[in-house]
Amino acid sequence: MTSLDPTMISEPVVPSRPRRKSTQRPVRLTFDTRRNVQRIIFQVAGTLLVICSAVMWMLPDPAGMTDMAHLRMMKLVASLFFLFCGVALLMRNHDETKPEVHFDARRRELRITQRNNQGRSETILSRGYDTFGAVYISSGAIDLWDTDGTPFLTLPVPDAGMRAELRDQFGPLCA
């Protein structure tokens, strides 16, 4: 049979940083900075390059070419170049490769995650709120600073409601 120490029960447990809302949800940010036009241009250019790499072989050979081996070698090199450049442009803005930032109010930590080759989310960085020196929230961005005064991370936060939730989560660290 175990006995309980009454001094341990009488001490209240308080969080390290007070929060206004007890039902705060984690805030998730992605590194998408509203580049939809640029993304569309890269996708169209990549698609055209991939199509051009195949269409080159459907075009007729020029009449009067005496050395067909050199022509076919040039066509092969050009079509492979177009194919690889087109695939690179298509994969440049792939959403699964972009990291995500999670501000967890319950655990009071910042997590940066990214998808691995198998498609699973991996935690790249996990850091508690207590390890930050200061947090500056301005209109459109959040700046996290280390305790030694060096900037740690700057993120665009266009949503005012999200900035207010982050200000509530960080509490007294916000300057």
PDB file of N, CA, C and O in Angstrom, residues 4-61:
ATOM      1  N   LEU A   4       0.207   8.795   0.260  1.00  0.00           N
ATOM      2  CA  LEU A   4       0.307  10.036  -0.487  1.00  0.00           C
ATOM      3  C   LEU A   4       0.878  11.119   0.407  1.00  0.00           C
ATOM      4  O   LEU A   4       0.538  11.220   1.589  1.00  0.00           O
ATOM      5  N   ASP A   5       1.736  11.931  -0.144  1.00  0.00           N
ATOM      6  CA  ASP A   5       2.297  13.059   0.590  1.00  0.00           C
ATOM      7  C   ASP A   5       1.340  14.229   0.454  1.00  0.00           C
ATOM      8  O   ASP A   5       1.084  14.707  -0.643  1.00  0.00           O
ATOM      9  N   PRO A   6       0.763  14.741   1.559  1.00  0.00           N
ATOM     10  CA  PRO A   6      -0.218  15.835   1.457  1.00  0.00           C
ATOM     11  C   PRO A   6       0.394  17.134   0.964  1.00  0.00           C
ATOM     12  O   PRO A   6      -0.308  17.996   0.440  1.00  0.00           O
ATOM     13  N   THR A   7       1.686  17.331   1.082  1.00  0.00           N
ATOM     14  CA  THR A   7       2.282  18.577   0.594  1.00  0.00           C
ATOM     15  C   THR A   7       2.294  18.626  -0.923  1.00  0.00           C
ATOM     16  O   THR A   7       2.247  19.694  -1.513  1.00  0.00           O
ATOM     17  N   MET A   8       2.361  17.482  -1.563  1.00  0.00           N
ATOM     18  CA  MET A   8       2.367  17.463  -3.036  1.00  0.00           C
ATOM     19  C   MET A   8       0.995  17.794  -3.592  1.00  0.00           C
ATOM     20  O   MET A   8       0.874  18.404  -4.639  1.00  0.00           O
ATOM     21  N   ILE A   9      -0.064  17.426  -2.888  1.00  0.00           N
ATOM     22  CA  ILE A   9      -1.413  17.681  -3.378  1.00  0.00           C
ATOM     23  C   ILE A   9      -1.800  19.133  -3.182  1.00  0.00           C
ATOM     24  O   ILE A   9      -2.513  19.713  -3.988  1.00  0.00           O
ATOM     25  N   SER A  10      -1.283  19.791  -2.150  1.00  0.00           N
ATOM     26  CA  SER A  10      -1.711  21.154  -1.843  1.00  0.00           C
ATOM     27  C   SER A  10      -1.118  22.191  -2.784  1.00  0.00           C
ATOM     28  O   SER A  10      -1.634  23.294  -2.887  1.00  0.00           O
ATOM     29  N   GLU A  11      -0.019  21.881  -3.481  1.00  0.00           N
ATOM     30  CA  GLU A  11       0.585  22.851  -4.387  1.00  0.00           C
ATOM     31  C   GLU A  11      -0.138  22.843  -5.726  1.00  0.00           C
ATOM     32  O   GLU A  11      -0.211  21.817  -6.382  1.00  0.00           O
ATOM     33  N   PRO A  12      -0.674  23.992  -6.143  1.00  0.00           N
ATOM     34  CA  PRO A  12      -1.377  24.017  -7.425  1.00  0.00           C
ATOM     35  C   PRO A  12      -0.396  23.969  -8.593  1.00  0.00           C
ATOM     36  O   PRO A  12       0.729  24.428  -8.498  1.00  0.00           O
ATOM     37  N   VAL A  13      -0.837  23.395  -9.677  1.00  0.00           N
ATOM     38  CA  VAL A  13      -0.042  23.332 -10.892  1.00  0.00           C
ATOM     39  C   VAL A  13      -0.468  24.489 -11.774  1.00  0.00           C
ATOM     40  O   VAL A  13      -1.642  24.628 -12.115  1.00  0.00           O
ATOM     41  N   VAL A  14       0.490  25.333 -12.142  1.00  0.00           N
ATOM     42  CA  VAL A  14       0.205  26.478 -13.008  1.00  0.00           C
ATOM     43  C   VAL A  14       1.037  26.344 -14.269  1.00  0.00           C
ATOM     44  O   VAL A  14       2.161  25.858 -14.229  1.00  0.00           O
ATOM     45  N   PRO A  15       0.508  26.778 -15.394  1.00  0.00           N
ATOM     46  CA  PRO A  15       1.303  26.716 -16.622  1.00  0.00           C
ATOM     47  C   PRO A  15       2.428  27.733 -16.584  1.00  0.00           C
ATOM     48  O   PRO A  15       2.386  28.712 -15.834  1.00  0.00           O
ATOM     49  N   SER A  16       3.461  27.478 -17.382  1.00  0.00           N
ATOM     50  CA  SER A  16       4.615  28.372 -17.390  1.00  0.00           C
ATOM     51  C   SER A  16       4.282  29.733 -17.997  1.00  0.00           C
ATOM     52  O   SER A  16       4.844  30.726 -17.610  1.00  0.00           O
ATOM     53  N   ARG A  17       3.370  29.780 -18.923  1.00  0.00           N
ATOM     54  CA  ARG A  17       2.936  31.037 -19.549  1.00  0.00           C
ATOM     55  C   ARG A  17       1.409  31.074 -19.521  1.00  0.00           C
ATOM     56  O   ARG A  17       0.766  30.154 -20.007  1.00  0.00           O
ATOM     57  N   PRO A  18       0.820  32.105 -18.972  1.00  0.00           N
ATOM     58  CA  PRO A  18      -0.645  32.144 -18.938  1.00  0.00           C
ATOM     59  C   PRO A  18      -1.222  32.367 -20.325  1.00  0.00           C
ATOM     60  O   PRO A  18      -0.646  33.057 -21.153  1.00  0.00           O
ATOM     61  N   ARG A  19      -2.374  31.757 -20.564  1.00  0.00           N
ATOM     62  CA  ARG A  19      -3.088  31.914 -21.832  1.00  0.00           C
ATOM     63  C   ARG A  19      -4.486  32.431 -21.535  1.00  0.00           C
ATOM     64  O   ARG A  19      -5.089  32.101 -20.523  1.00  0.00           O
ATOM     65  N   ARG A  20      -4.991  33.216 -22.462  1.00  0.00           N
ATOM     66  CA  ARG A  20      -6.340  33.730 -22.285  1.00  0.00           C
ATOM     67  C   ARG A  20      -7.380  32.671 -22.603  1.00  0.00           C
ATOM     68  O   ARG A  20      -8.346  32.511 -21.896  1.00  0.00           O
ATOM     69  N   LYS A  21      -7.168  31.938 -23.683  1.00  0.00           N
ATOM     70  CA  LYS A  21      -8.147  30.948 -24.103  1.00  0.00           C
ATOM     71  C   LYS A  21      -7.665  29.568 -23.687  1.00  0.00           C
ATOM     72  O   LYS A  21      -6.524  29.201 -23.932  1.00  0.00           O
ATOM     73  N   SER A  22      -8.513  28.793 -23.094  1.00  0.00           N
ATOM     74  CA  SER A  22      -8.112  27.455 -22.700  1.00  0.00           C
ATOM     75  C   SER A  22      -8.358  26.443 -23.821  1.00  0.00           C
ATOM     76  O   SER A  22      -7.873  25.334 -23.765  1.00  0.00           O
ATOM     77  N   THR A  23      -9.124  26.823 -24.825  1.00  0.00           N
ATOM     78  CA  THR A  23      -9.443  25.892 -25.914  1.00  0.00           C
ATOM     79  C   THR A  23      -8.772  26.327 -27.212  1.00  0.00           C
ATOM     80  O   THR A  23      -9.388  26.331 -28.264  1.00  0.00           O
ATOM     81  N   GLN A  24      -7.520  26.735 -27.131  1.00  0.00           N
ATOM     82  CA  GLN A  24      -6.823  27.150 -28.335  1.00  0.00           C
ATOM     83  C   GLN A  24      -6.497  25.939 -29.189  1.00  0.00           C
ATOM     84  O   GLN A  24      -6.140  24.891 -28.688  1.00  0.00           O
ATOM     85  N   ARG A  25      -6.627  26.114 -30.465  1.00  0.00           N
ATOM     86  CA  ARG A  25      -6.307  25.041 -31.395  1.00  0.00           C
ATOM     87  C   ARG A  25      -4.943  25.320 -31.998  1.00  0.00           C
ATOM     88  O   ARG A  25      -4.492  26.457 -32.046  1.00  0.00           O
ATOM     89  N   PRO A  26      -4.257  24.280 -32.473  1.00  0.00           N
ATOM     90  CA  PRO A  26      -2.955  24.507 -33.114  1.00  0.00           C
ATOM     91  C   PRO A  26      -3.114  25.306 -34.400  1.00  0.00           C
ATOM     92  O   PRO A  26      -4.084  25.156 -35.128  1.00  0.00           O
ATOM     93  N   VAL A  27      -2.168  26.172 -34.666  1.00  0.00           N
ATOM     94  CA  VAL A  27      -2.158  26.990 -35.869  1.00  0.00           C
ATOM     95  C   VAL A  27      -1.162  26.365 -36.836  1.00  0.00           C
ATOM     96  O   VAL A  27      -0.037  26.037 -36.475  1.00  0.00           O
ATOM     97  N   ARG A  28      -1.590  26.161 -38.096  1.00  0.00           N
ATOM     98  CA  ARG A  28      -0.747  25.550 -39.111  1.00  0.00           C
ATOM     99  C   ARG A  28      -0.498  26.539 -40.236  1.00  0.00           C
ATOM    100  O   ARG A  28      -1.427  27.109 -40.787  1.00  0.00           O
ATOM    101  N   LEU A  29       0.757  26.758 -40.560  1.00  0.00           N
ATOM    102  CA  LEU A  29       1.131  27.657 -41.643  1.00  0.00           C
ATOM    103  C   LEU A  29       1.913  26.878 -42.685  1.00  0.00           C
ATOM    104  O   LEU A  29       2.710  26.006 -42.355  1.00  0.00           O
ATOM    105  N   THR A  30       1.695  27.219 -43.942  1.00  0.00           N
ATOM    106  CA  THR A  30       2.503  26.660 -45.022  1.00  0.00           C
ATOM    107  C   THR A  30       3.309  27.785 -45.635  1.00  0.00           C
ATOM    108  O   THR A  30       3.023  28.955 -45.429  1.00  0.00           O
ATOM    109  N   PHE A  31       4.309  27.428 -46.398  1.00  0.00           N
ATOM    110  CA  PHE A  31       5.177  28.412 -46.996  1.00  0.00           C
ATOM    111  C   PHE A  31       4.688  28.845 -48.368  1.00  0.00           C
ATOM    112  O   PHE A  31       5.476  29.207 -49.213  1.00  0.00           O
ATOM    113  N   ASP A  32       3.411  28.794 -48.618  1.00  0.00           N
ATOM    114  CA  ASP A  32       2.836  29.238 -49.879  1.00  0.00           C
ATOM    115  C   ASP A  32       2.613  30.735 -49.783  1.00  0.00           C
ATOM    116  O   ASP A  32       1.847  31.204 -48.960  1.00  0.00           O
ATOM    117  N   THR A  33       3.289  31.511 -50.616  1.00  0.00           N
ATOM    118  CA  THR A  33       3.210  32.960 -50.525  1.00  0.00           C
ATOM    119  C   THR A  33       2.430  33.556 -51.693  1.00  0.00           C
ATOM    120  O   THR A  33       2.863  34.504 -52.316  1.00  0.00           O
ATOM    121  N   ARG A  34       1.299  32.991 -52.006  1.00  0.00           N
ATOM    122  CA  ARG A  34       0.383  33.518 -53.015  1.00  0.00           C
ATOM    123  C   ARG A  34       1.042  33.714 -54.377  1.00  0.00           C
ATOM    124  O   ARG A  34       0.979  34.773 -54.967  1.00  0.00           O
ATOM    125  N   ARG A  35       1.700  32.699 -54.872  1.00  0.00           N
ATOM    126  CA  ARG A  35       2.350  32.773 -56.178  1.00  0.00           C
ATOM    127  C   ARG A  35       1.603  31.916 -57.181  1.00  0.00           C
ATOM    128  O   ARG A  35       2.194  31.110 -57.887  1.00  0.00           O
ATOM    129  N   ASN A  36       0.315  32.081 -57.258  1.00  0.00           N
ATOM    130  CA  ASN A  36      -0.488  31.251 -58.144  1.00  0.00           C
ATOM    131  C   ASN A  36      -0.194  31.539 -59.611  1.00  0.00           C
ATOM    132  O   ASN A  36      -0.190  30.619 -60.430  1.00  0.00           O
ATOM    133  N   VAL A  37       0.038  32.797 -59.989  1.00  0.00           N
ATOM    134  CA  VAL A  37       0.317  33.136 -61.387  1.00  0.00           C
ATOM    135  C   VAL A  37       1.652  32.523 -61.801  1.00  0.00           C
ATOM    136  O   VAL A  37       1.764  31.916 -62.871  1.00  0.00           O
ATOM    137  N   GLN A  38       2.642  32.634 -60.939  1.00  0.00           N
ATOM    138  CA  GLN A  38       3.946  32.059 -61.237  1.00  0.00           C
ATOM    139  C   GLN A  38       3.848  30.535 -61.345  1.00  0.00           C
ATOM    140  O   GLN A  38       4.457  29.929 -62.223  1.00  0.00           O
ATOM    141  N   ARG A  39       3.064  29.944 -60.495  1.00  0.00           N
ATOM    142  CA  ARG A  39       2.885  28.494 -60.502  1.00  0.00           C
ATOM    143  C   ARG A  39       2.229  28.035 -61.812  1.00  0.00           C
ATOM    144  O   ARG A  39       2.646  27.042 -62.412  1.00  0.00           O
ATOM    145  N   ILE A  40       1.220  28.750 -62.263  1.00  0.00           N
ATOM    146  CA  ILE A  40       0.536  28.415 -63.513  1.00  0.00           C
ATOM    147  C   ILE A  40       1.485  28.548 -64.698  1.00  0.00           C
ATOM    148  O   ILE A  40       1.504  27.701 -65.597  1.00  0.00           O
ATOM    149  N   ILE A  41       2.311  29.610 -64.689  1.00  0.00           N
ATOM    150  CA  ILE A  41       3.261  29.812 -65.791  1.00  0.00           C
ATOM    151  C   ILE A  41       4.264  28.659 -65.845  1.00  0.00           C
ATOM    152  O   ILE A  41       4.570  28.130 -66.924  1.00  0.00           O
ATOM    153  N   PHE A  42       4.772  28.238 -64.699  1.00  0.00           N
ATOM    154  CA  PHE A  42       5.716  27.118 -64.680  1.00  0.00           C
ATOM    155  C   PHE A  42       5.050  25.816 -65.131  1.00  0.00           C
ATOM    156  O   PHE A  42       5.676  25.010 -65.826  1.00  0.00           O
ATOM    157  N   GLN A  43       3.813  25.607 -64.747  1.00  0.00           N
ATOM    158  CA  GLN A  43       3.128  24.382 -65.168  1.00  0.00           C
ATOM    159  C   GLN A  43       2.873  24.373 -66.670  1.00  0.00           C
ATOM    160  O   GLN A  43       3.039  23.349 -67.331  1.00  0.00           O
ATOM    161  N   VAL A  44       2.470  25.512 -67.221  1.00  0.00           N
ATOM    162  CA  VAL A  44       2.219  25.590 -68.665  1.00  0.00           C
ATOM    163  C   VAL A  44       3.530  25.411 -69.431  1.00  0.00           C
ATOM    164  O   VAL A  44       3.597  24.648 -70.411  1.00  0.00           O
ATOM    165  N   ALA A  45       4.597  26.089 -68.989  1.00  0.00           N
ATOM    166  CA  ALA A  45       5.883  25.962 -69.670  1.00  0.00           C
ATOM    167  C   ALA A  45       6.420  24.532 -69.573  1.00  0.00           C
ATOM    168  O   ALA A  45       6.952  23.989 -70.549  1.00  0.00           O
ATOM    169  N   GLY A  46       6.290  23.908 -68.425  1.00  0.00           N
ATOM    170  CA  GLY A  46       6.738  22.525 -68.260  1.00  0.00           C
ATOM    171  C   GLY A  46       5.970  21.565 -69.135  1.00  0.00           C
ATOM    172  O   GLY A  46       6.547  20.662 -69.759  1.00  0.00           O
ATOM    173  N   THR A  47       4.658  21.760 -69.213  1.00  0.00           N
ATOM    174  CA  THR A  47       3.832  20.902 -70.072  1.00  0.00           C
ATOM    175  C   THR A  47       4.208  21.075 -71.537  1.00  0.00           C
ATOM    176  O   THR A  47       4.310  20.089 -72.285  1.00  0.00           O
ATOM    177  N   LEU A  48       4.440  22.318 -71.956  1.00  0.00           N
ATOM    178  CA  LEU A  48       4.832  22.558 -73.347  1.00  0.00           C
ATOM    179  C   LEU A  48       6.184  21.930 -73.661  1.00  0.00           C
ATOM    180  O   LEU A  48       6.372  21.372 -74.760  1.00  0.00           O
ATOM    181  N   LEU A  49       7.127  22.003 -72.742  1.00  0.00           N
ATOM    182  CA  LEU A  49       8.435  21.395 -72.996  1.00  0.00           C
ATOM    183  C   LEU A  49       8.344  19.871 -73.091  1.00  0.00           C
ATOM    184  O   LEU A  49       9.007  19.259 -73.943  1.00  0.00           O
ATOM    185  N   VAL A  50       7.541  19.252 -72.264  1.00  0.00           N
ATOM    186  CA  VAL A  50       7.372  17.799 -72.335  1.00  0.00           C
ATOM    187  C   VAL A  50       6.706  17.408 -73.654  1.00  0.00           C
ATOM    188  O   VAL A  50       7.111  16.442 -74.314  1.00  0.00           O
ATOM    189  N   ILE A  51       5.705  18.165 -74.066  1.00  0.00           N
ATOM    190  CA  ILE A  51       5.036  17.877 -75.345  1.00  0.00           C
ATOM    191  C   ILE A  51       5.995  18.099 -76.515  1.00  0.00           C
ATOM    192  O   ILE A  51       6.033  17.297 -77.457  1.00  0.00           O
ATOM    193  N   CYS A  52       6.816  19.161 -76.457  1.00  0.00           N
ATOM    194  CA  CYS A  52       7.779  19.427 -77.535  1.00  0.00           C
ATOM    195  C   CYS A  52       8.810  18.316 -77.658  1.00  0.00           C
ATOM    196  O   CYS A  52       9.264  18.006 -78.772  1.00  0.00           O
ATOM    197  N   SER A  53       9.175  17.727 -76.527  1.00  0.00           N
ATOM    198  CA  SER A  53      10.170  16.649 -76.601  1.00  0.00           C
ATOM    199  C   SER A  53       9.623  15.443 -77.360  1.00  0.00           C
ATOM    200  O   SER A  53      10.381  14.735 -78.025  1.00  0.00           O
ATOM    201  N   ALA A  54       8.318  15.232 -77.311  1.00  0.00           N
ATOM    202  CA  ALA A  54       7.719  14.111 -78.056  1.00  0.00           C
ATOM    203  C   ALA A  54       7.416  14.501 -79.502  1.00  0.00           C
ATOM    204  O   ALA A  54       7.568  13.685 -80.423  1.00  0.00           O
ATOM    205  N   VAL A  55       7.015  15.748 -79.718  1.00  0.00           N
ATOM    206  CA  VAL A  55       6.621  16.188 -81.058  1.00  0.00           C
ATOM    207  C   VAL A  55       7.830  16.271 -81.990  1.00  0.00           C
ATOM    208  O   VAL A  55       7.688  16.114 -83.206  1.00  0.00           O
ATOM    209  N   MET A  56       9.016  16.475 -81.420  1.00  0.00           N
ATOM    210  CA  MET A  56      10.213  16.558 -82.262  1.00  0.00           C
ATOM    211  C   MET A  56      10.396  15.305 -83.117  1.00  0.00           C
ATOM    212  O   MET A  56      10.885  15.380 -84.246  1.00  0.00           O
ATOM    213  N   TRP A  57       9.998  14.170 -82.580  1.00  0.00           N
ATOM    214  CA  TRP A  57      10.182  12.917 -83.310  1.00  0.00           C
ATOM    215  C   TRP A  57       9.104  12.688 -84.355  1.00  0.00           C
ATOM    216  O   TRP A  57       9.256  11.831 -85.228  1.00  0.00           O
ATOM    217  N   MET A  58       8.014  13.451 -84.286  1.00  0.00           N
ATOM    218  CA  MET A  58       6.946  13.306 -85.272  1.00  0.00           C
ATOM    219  C   MET A  58       7.166  14.206 -86.486  1.00  0.00           C
ATOM    220  O   MET A  58       6.552  13.992 -87.520  1.00  0.00           O
ATOM    221  N   LEU A  59       8.011  15.205 -86.356  1.00  0.00           N
ATOM    222  CA  LEU A  59       8.281  16.104 -87.477  1.00  0.00           C
ATOM    223  C   LEU A  59       9.107  15.375 -88.535  1.00  0.00           C
ATOM    224  O   LEU A  59       9.963  14.544 -88.207  1.00  0.00           O
ATOM    225  N   PRO A  60       8.881  15.702 -89.803  1.00  0.00           N
ATOM    226  CA  PRO A  60       9.651  15.026 -90.859  1.00  0.00           C
ATOM    227  C   PRO A  60      11.107  15.508 -90.864  1.00  0.00           C
ATOM    228  O   PRO A  60      11.407  16.639 -90.485  1.00  0.00           O
ATOM    229  N   ASP A  61      11.986  14.627 -91.276  1.00  0.00           N
ATOM    230  CA  ASP A  61      13.399  14.985 -91.405  1.00  0.00           C
ATOM    231  C   ASP A  61      13.568  15.909 -92.596  1.00  0.00           C
ATOM    232  O   ASP A  61      12.860  15.777 -93.603  1.00  0.00           O
TER     233      ASP A  61
END
